[in-house]
């Protein structure tokens, strides 16, 4: 199972979709969040990449910005790659990114879980609501600034 | 063909009908007279003469005999075995416990000097009510003072009694399990059969010399990164 | 004239005899046929990913074996591989062989649970379930010899296993290797050619390969649709490239092939255990404290490793900022993602097939909700 | 049996007063009560023994020992269950329709006990002798479907309604094959009374009418909701179906009714097909118990091994499978009866041979049609998805 070198992959993507790759190092590629859908569509459909298995989507909270990480696997070319997108700078606006549900149905539950725990909204996802916690849960627990003291959760959810 | 698969299934269950019972009766087993006489190693006639009531019960296979299940030396039981003379109250077990349920209160006093610093322990509580018995505290103890226990019948009615304080830890009978103590297993120590030949030296690692402690914990730790 | 029938919505709630844990389905029926299924879960969410951020790397091992409590050794192995790659620790050979024996035994135990409860949902009054539990009991006793606990066995440490196997373990392992094939044979006689199981599970809830891959379903379900994809073969970790075994695949993609596939996988796992026992040689089981201290400090960076869990691809994404506890720890739970196609599989089938299909997907609520 | 008790009572009455206007009425009433009391207690004893026997036998099938705590070898388990159930709280759901809710358990238990009034326990040891007792048995067994509907509808619980609709569909569709399978026997014995069927011939009817026995056995399994037809309280889906909202002694009655129905079905099968109480040495009552226990062992054995059918397969089997088998059986038996009328010497053997030759193969032909395509092994290894067929771009372009 060969691992795509981030830089070569970035060059390939850039040659097809200009200015979609912001930065890349040797094992992952940072993609511009607005163009995430086109990049993923390109990676899934073209013959040399054909990443047909979306292994996992995760999100990491780096205080000043969030990072959505896509791990892709290709059964046909036996190769894997990691694509990252930086979202929600400065924490004022609600972090938003395009959903890849229409490309891979497997993204459905994982994107809902990221929205539930991390608070990143995925646009035009069929039912974008919480998956693990109950609907009245205040805030998103996996964020670094989420303070957990049991009483506050109970009272807030009663409000 | 319909029917033959089903009949083959029936034959499997029939074969299992006549094979011995796999389950173990716990806490006690009901036996007839033969097993009873083997258990009490008295001939049946003596049982009849001495205790006719048990003899009658034995006829109807209603006599109860306690059952001992073969446990394994590394079994992590629901209690802890603590050698207070070896404990230097360095609290690395309290720090290393994922749930933080070991509470240690000490004051610097010279009474029981041990290898290493001389803290006197006022309070050493392990709240086994909330403990998940993962054994990381036993792994972190540098002086082999804390061991996992092997007892598991420890139910009781209040949560408070589940907290093992210092006195109970010292007074309870100690048969430590050989979890993370390879030196126990070298001399085939089994907590249920052989009791500790020399409780003082039970599970004693090679004695850490002062120099050994100094360069192990102070100088060699990579403080970078 | 068509009889006007009103759909019924039934709440097959978190407390139900055959939802293998706290899983809830709001199902609407039209008579006996299912129109719509809405899975609801989160009842067992313990927030282990948030907990991991305040624990050291070795303490997270105790978190992993409470995630998929039916195959905890495989979780440990997945996490420890991710940690070793992140902190570039090279494990000791004997530790790796022991780790492989333990995880293959755990795969057999997990498949036994899956098959036992699948047939229990078909209604054979627990006899096949008791036979498979009887076999699983022997494996759990071997784990108790190894690491003192039957299910929550945090047996692995970065660099190998925490303690060598006692002599007693090797005797019972050899006894298990001898008599397990005959027990699988007995289970197959009871179930595989059973006509009622044929008629109940064949051709029910069929999945095609494209559908499964698009929904990133992995594990026995993917292999039952004809895709020859097993991470132990395509992306070998540990010493899986030094043992030879083959991957059973079917093409029917229905409940029956998923069941049959798990039975054949048990035999393959036993083959692997046999080869591991031959290839293991004495040696240290774990790097010394000085090379790999209890408080591992991996360098800054992130890594994602995925192993072939008993239910599918079990991935661990570890981000470290150089401190002693992980900055972010995400688990790619194979059970959660295998549920994406539950609705497409079930719509159109009858009430009787609901729990059979659910059982054949074989999910574990601890891993779904984390 | 009835006259015997009637004379004893008359003897005792005459000691007190010689003539008494309502003597005949009083004596019939008293002896009827005594016989009914005896039969019901025999059946209840049988039910308790069956509950204990089934749980231990199921345990032994699964290599575990089954209940053994109360009394030696757990004999008092079922009595302990009965006492516990009597003192359990009796909950009636809020929107339940109270009267039908209370009526339902009785509706299930009473018909089962009525069946035993017709079954001969020995030569001349029977409660009642009706000349149309076979018809009587068929009529009584059909009431249990009504009770399941009442229970489910009264307890206003959706899952119970599911199980009730399933059970009605199954019971109705299985009454016809069960009824028709007995036509073969009636053709041979030309009488509907169980007494004549039992002492008609020393060869048991299972040898003469093999297919009718199989159809009757499967049908009665469906009537008493036993595996492989236990769809009403399918634990995995409906979790005790119509009994969900019953607790305390009402549930106890359902539980008792279910096991009593098993004994009833086993005893009807053994009287009709296994020749009931007649056997070489032992008295009649022993032979009947041995046969009933054998049939019960077979029922429990099946319960421990076979999974359950789905509702559409159950109805398929009834209408497309068993129904045709009974028709074929009737045609063959009627022809055989005409060819060898009453006077023949070994008439039964000829009829038996005719049945074995013509009807038995139909059993496999029709069941073969029902079965789905067999699992052909050749498509196991066919791999449909081209894994690893292509090379990633960076290797292909050679850079």
mmCIF file of C-alpha atoms in Angstrom, chain A residues 1-157:
data_model
loop_
_atom_site.group_PDB
_atom_site.id
_atom_site.type_symbol
_atom_site.label_atom_id
_atom_site.label_comp_id
_atom_site.label_asym_id
_atom_site.label_seq_id
_atom_site.Cartn_x
_atom_site.Cartn_y
_atom_site.Cartn_z
ATOM 1 C CA UNK A 1 0.000 0.000 0.000
ATOM 2 C CA UNK A 2 1.938 3.058 -1.174
ATOM 3 C CA UNK A 3 1.623 6.443 0.532
ATOM 4 C CA UNK A 4 1.136 9.476 -1.793
ATOM 5 C CA UNK A 5 3.884 12.014 -1.258
ATOM 6 C CA UNK A 6 2.128 15.276 -0.346
ATOM 7 C CA UNK A 7 4.232 17.457 -2.634
ATOM 8 C CA UNK A 8 3.758 15.350 -5.806
ATOM 9 C CA UNK A 9 0.026 15.099 -5.057
ATOM 10 C CA UNK A 10 -0.156 18.871 -4.571
ATOM 11 C CA UNK A 11 1.568 19.407 -7.945
ATOM 12 C CA UNK A 12 -0.913 17.042 -9.646
ATOM 13 C CA UNK A 13 -3.943 18.792 -8.108
ATOM 14 C CA UNK A 14 -2.554 22.231 -8.916
ATOM 15 C CA UNK A 15 -1.966 21.280 -12.520
ATOM 16 C CA UNK A 16 -5.658 20.452 -12.916
ATOM 17 C CA UNK A 17 -7.326 22.974 -10.572
ATOM 18 C CA UNK A 18 -5.234 26.121 -10.247
ATOM 19 C CA UNK A 19 -4.583 27.691 -6.856
ATOM 20 C CA UNK A 20 -6.594 25.088 -4.932
ATOM 21 C CA UNK A 21 -3.615 23.856 -2.892
ATOM 22 C CA UNK A 22 -2.439 26.336 -0.241
ATOM 23 C CA UNK A 23 0.502 24.405 1.193
ATOM 24 C CA UNK A 24 1.849 20.855 1.309
ATOM 25 C CA UNK A 25 4.538 18.874 3.051
ATOM 26 C CA UNK A 26 5.717 15.330 2.420
ATOM 27 C CA UNK A 27 2.742 13.471 3.775
ATOM 28 C CA UNK A 28 -0.304 15.743 3.602
ATOM 29 C CA UNK A 29 -1.783 18.450 1.355
ATOM 30 C CA UNK A 30 -3.527 21.615 2.643
ATOM 31 C CA UNK A 31 -6.428 22.523 0.335
ATOM 32 C CA UNK A 32 -8.369 25.790 0.142
ATOM 33 C CA UNK A 33 -11.694 25.105 1.960
ATOM 34 C CA UNK A 34 -13.830 26.729 -0.765
ATOM 35 C CA UNK A 35 -12.452 24.364 -3.428
ATOM 36 C CA UNK A 36 -12.564 21.197 -1.295
ATOM 37 C CA UNK A 37 -15.474 19.699 -3.267
ATOM 38 C CA UNK A 38 -13.820 20.085 -6.683
ATOM 39 C CA UNK A 39 -10.526 18.654 -5.392
ATOM 40 C CA UNK A 40 -12.238 15.649 -3.868
ATOM 41 C CA UNK A 41 -14.315 15.094 -6.998
ATOM 42 C CA UNK A 42 -11.100 15.228 -9.066
ATOM 43 C CA UNK A 43 -9.326 12.791 -6.754
ATOM 44 C CA UNK A 44 -12.222 10.382 -6.794
ATOM 45 C CA UNK A 45 -12.910 10.294 -10.517
ATOM 46 C CA UNK A 46 -9.625 10.610 -12.434
ATOM 47 C CA UNK A 47 -8.007 7.301 -13.285
ATOM 48 C CA UNK A 48 -4.519 7.752 -11.814
ATOM 49 C CA UNK A 49 -5.873 8.563 -8.317
ATOM 50 C CA UNK A 50 -9.362 6.895 -8.100
ATOM 51 C CA UNK A 51 -9.603 7.314 -4.305
ATOM 52 C CA UNK A 52 -12.851 5.348 -3.940
ATOM 53 C CA UNK A 53 -12.655 4.631 -0.183
ATOM 54 C CA UNK A 54 -12.990 7.633 2.149
ATOM 55 C CA UNK A 55 -11.311 6.076 5.142
ATOM 56 C CA UNK A 56 -12.020 8.744 7.754
ATOM 57 C CA UNK A 57 -12.789 12.417 8.314
ATOM 58 C CA UNK A 58 -11.620 14.069 11.529
ATOM 59 C CA UNK A 59 -11.335 17.630 12.818
ATOM 60 C CA UNK A 60 -8.682 19.093 15.121
ATOM 61 C CA UNK A 61 -9.022 22.313 17.103
ATOM 62 C CA UNK A 62 -5.793 24.381 17.020
ATOM 63 C CA UNK A 63 -7.155 27.273 19.094
ATOM 64 C CA UNK A 64 -6.829 29.906 16.321
ATOM 65 C CA UNK A 65 -8.280 27.667 13.577
ATOM 66 C CA UNK A 66 -9.892 24.272 12.994
ATOM 67 C CA UNK A 67 -8.442 21.675 10.663
ATOM 68 C CA UNK A 68 -10.612 19.088 8.850
ATOM 69 C CA UNK A 69 -8.509 16.050 7.922
ATOM 70 C CA UNK A 70 -9.578 13.624 5.158
ATOM 71 C CA UNK A 71 -7.847 10.221 4.912
ATOM 72 C CA UNK A 72 -8.450 8.720 1.470
ATOM 73 C CA UNK A 73 -7.653 5.215 0.309
ATOM 74 C CA UNK A 74 -7.714 3.866 -3.223
ATOM 75 C CA UNK A 75 -8.544 0.197 -3.636
ATOM 76 C CA UNK A 76 -7.748 0.236 -7.329
ATOM 77 C CA UNK A 77 -4.272 1.782 -7.143
ATOM 78 C CA UNK A 78 -3.550 0.509 -3.606
ATOM 79 C CA UNK A 79 -2.493 3.940 -2.371
ATOM 80 C CA UNK A 80 -3.528 6.324 0.408
ATOM 81 C CA UNK A 81 -3.361 10.090 0.931
ATOM 82 C CA UNK A 82 -4.216 12.717 3.550
ATOM 83 C CA UNK A 83 -5.935 15.978 2.617
ATOM 84 C CA UNK A 84 -6.351 18.774 5.169
ATOM 85 C CA UNK A 85 -8.388 21.994 5.087
ATOM 86 C CA UNK A 86 -8.036 24.889 7.542
ATOM 87 C CA UNK A 87 -11.415 26.360 8.516
ATOM 88 C CA UNK A 88 -12.927 28.893 10.936
ATOM 89 C CA UNK A 89 -10.081 31.400 11.525
ATOM 90 C CA UNK A 90 -10.234 33.579 14.598
ATOM 91 C CA UNK A 91 -13.230 31.773 16.089
ATOM 92 C CA UNK A 92 -15.783 34.544 15.528
ATOM 93 C CA UNK A 93 -17.728 33.131 12.568
ATOM 94 C CA UNK A 94 -19.293 29.683 12.593
ATOM 95 C CA UNK A 95 -16.748 27.346 10.834
ATOM 96 C CA UNK A 96 -18.266 26.043 7.591
ATOM 97 C CA UNK A 97 -17.069 23.675 4.861
ATOM 98 C CA UNK A 98 -18.605 21.941 1.850
ATOM 99 C CA UNK A 99 -19.816 18.390 2.587
ATOM 100 C CA UNK A 100 -18.493 15.457 0.520
ATOM 101 C CA UNK A 101 -21.609 13.361 1.180
ATOM 102 C CA UNK A 102 -22.589 13.412 -2.500
ATOM 103 C CA UNK A 103 -19.211 11.833 -3.426
ATOM 104 C CA UNK A 104 -18.957 9.249 -0.643
ATOM 105 C CA UNK A 105 -22.005 8.208 1.353
ATOM 106 C CA UNK A 106 -19.610 7.038 4.100
ATOM 107 C CA UNK A 107 -19.046 10.665 5.091
ATOM 108 C CA UNK A 108 -22.617 10.956 6.422
ATOM 109 C CA UNK A 109 -22.152 9.845 10.042
ATOM 110 C CA UNK A 110 -18.582 11.144 10.365
ATOM 111 C CA UNK A 111 -19.534 14.663 9.295
ATOM 112 C CA UNK A 112 -22.512 14.667 11.653
ATOM 113 C CA UNK A 113 -20.210 13.562 14.463
ATOM 114 C CA UNK A 114 -17.723 16.357 13.703
ATOM 115 C CA UNK A 115 -20.572 18.877 13.726
ATOM 116 C CA UNK A 116 -21.854 17.378 16.971
ATOM 117 C CA UNK A 117 -18.551 17.357 18.879
ATOM 118 C CA UNK A 118 -16.502 20.055 17.162
ATOM 119 C CA UNK A 119 -19.102 22.464 15.767
ATOM 120 C CA UNK A 120 -18.001 22.589 12.120
ATOM 121 C CA UNK A 121 -21.069 22.895 9.875
ATOM 122 C CA UNK A 122 -21.062 20.914 6.610
ATOM 123 C CA UNK A 123 -23.154 22.607 3.910
ATOM 124 C CA UNK A 124 -25.788 20.653 1.896
ATOM 125 C CA UNK A 125 -25.460 17.569 4.053
ATOM 126 C CA UNK A 126 -28.849 15.678 4.026
ATOM 127 C CA UNK A 127 -29.632 15.914 7.785
ATOM 128 C CA UNK A 128 -27.096 18.054 9.535
ATOM 129 C CA UNK A 129 -27.961 17.513 13.193
ATOM 130 C CA UNK A 130 -26.297 16.036 16.261
ATOM 131 C CA UNK A 131 -25.554 12.329 16.150
ATOM 132 C CA UNK A 132 -24.237 11.397 19.597
ATOM 133 C CA UNK A 133 -25.459 14.054 22.011
ATOM 134 C CA UNK A 134 -29.077 15.121 22.579
ATOM 135 C CA UNK A 135 -30.279 18.112 20.647
ATOM 136 C CA UNK A 136 -30.451 20.525 23.577
ATOM 137 C CA UNK A 137 -26.771 20.043 24.486
ATOM 138 C CA UNK A 138 -25.095 23.449 24.948
ATOM 139 C CA UNK A 139 -21.867 23.920 22.979
ATOM 140 C CA UNK A 140 -19.551 21.406 21.344
ATOM 141 C CA UNK A 141 -17.525 19.324 23.839
ATOM 142 C CA UNK A 142 -14.417 18.483 21.831
ATOM 143 C CA UNK A 143 -13.440 22.133 21.424
ATOM 144 C CA UNK A 144 -10.408 23.071 23.470
ATOM 145 C CA UNK A 145 -12.267 25.939 25.185
ATOM 146 C CA UNK A 146 -15.185 23.761 26.321
ATOM 147 C CA UNK A 147 -15.180 23.816 30.116
ATOM 148 C CA UNK A 148 -16.711 20.710 31.649
ATOM 149 C CA UNK A 149 -18.318 21.002 35.036
ATOM 150 C CA UNK A 150 -21.222 18.642 35.293
ATOM 151 C CA UNK A 151 -23.658 21.081 36.834
ATOM 152 C CA UNK A 152 -23.464 23.625 34.026
ATOM 153 C CA UNK A 153 -24.440 21.079 31.399
ATOM 154 C CA UNK A 154 -27.478 19.932 33.350
ATOM 155 C CA UNK A 155 -28.734 23.467 33.960
ATOM 156 C CA UNK A 156 -28.058 24.705 30.437
ATOM 157 C CA UNK A 157 -29.833 21.811 28.858
#
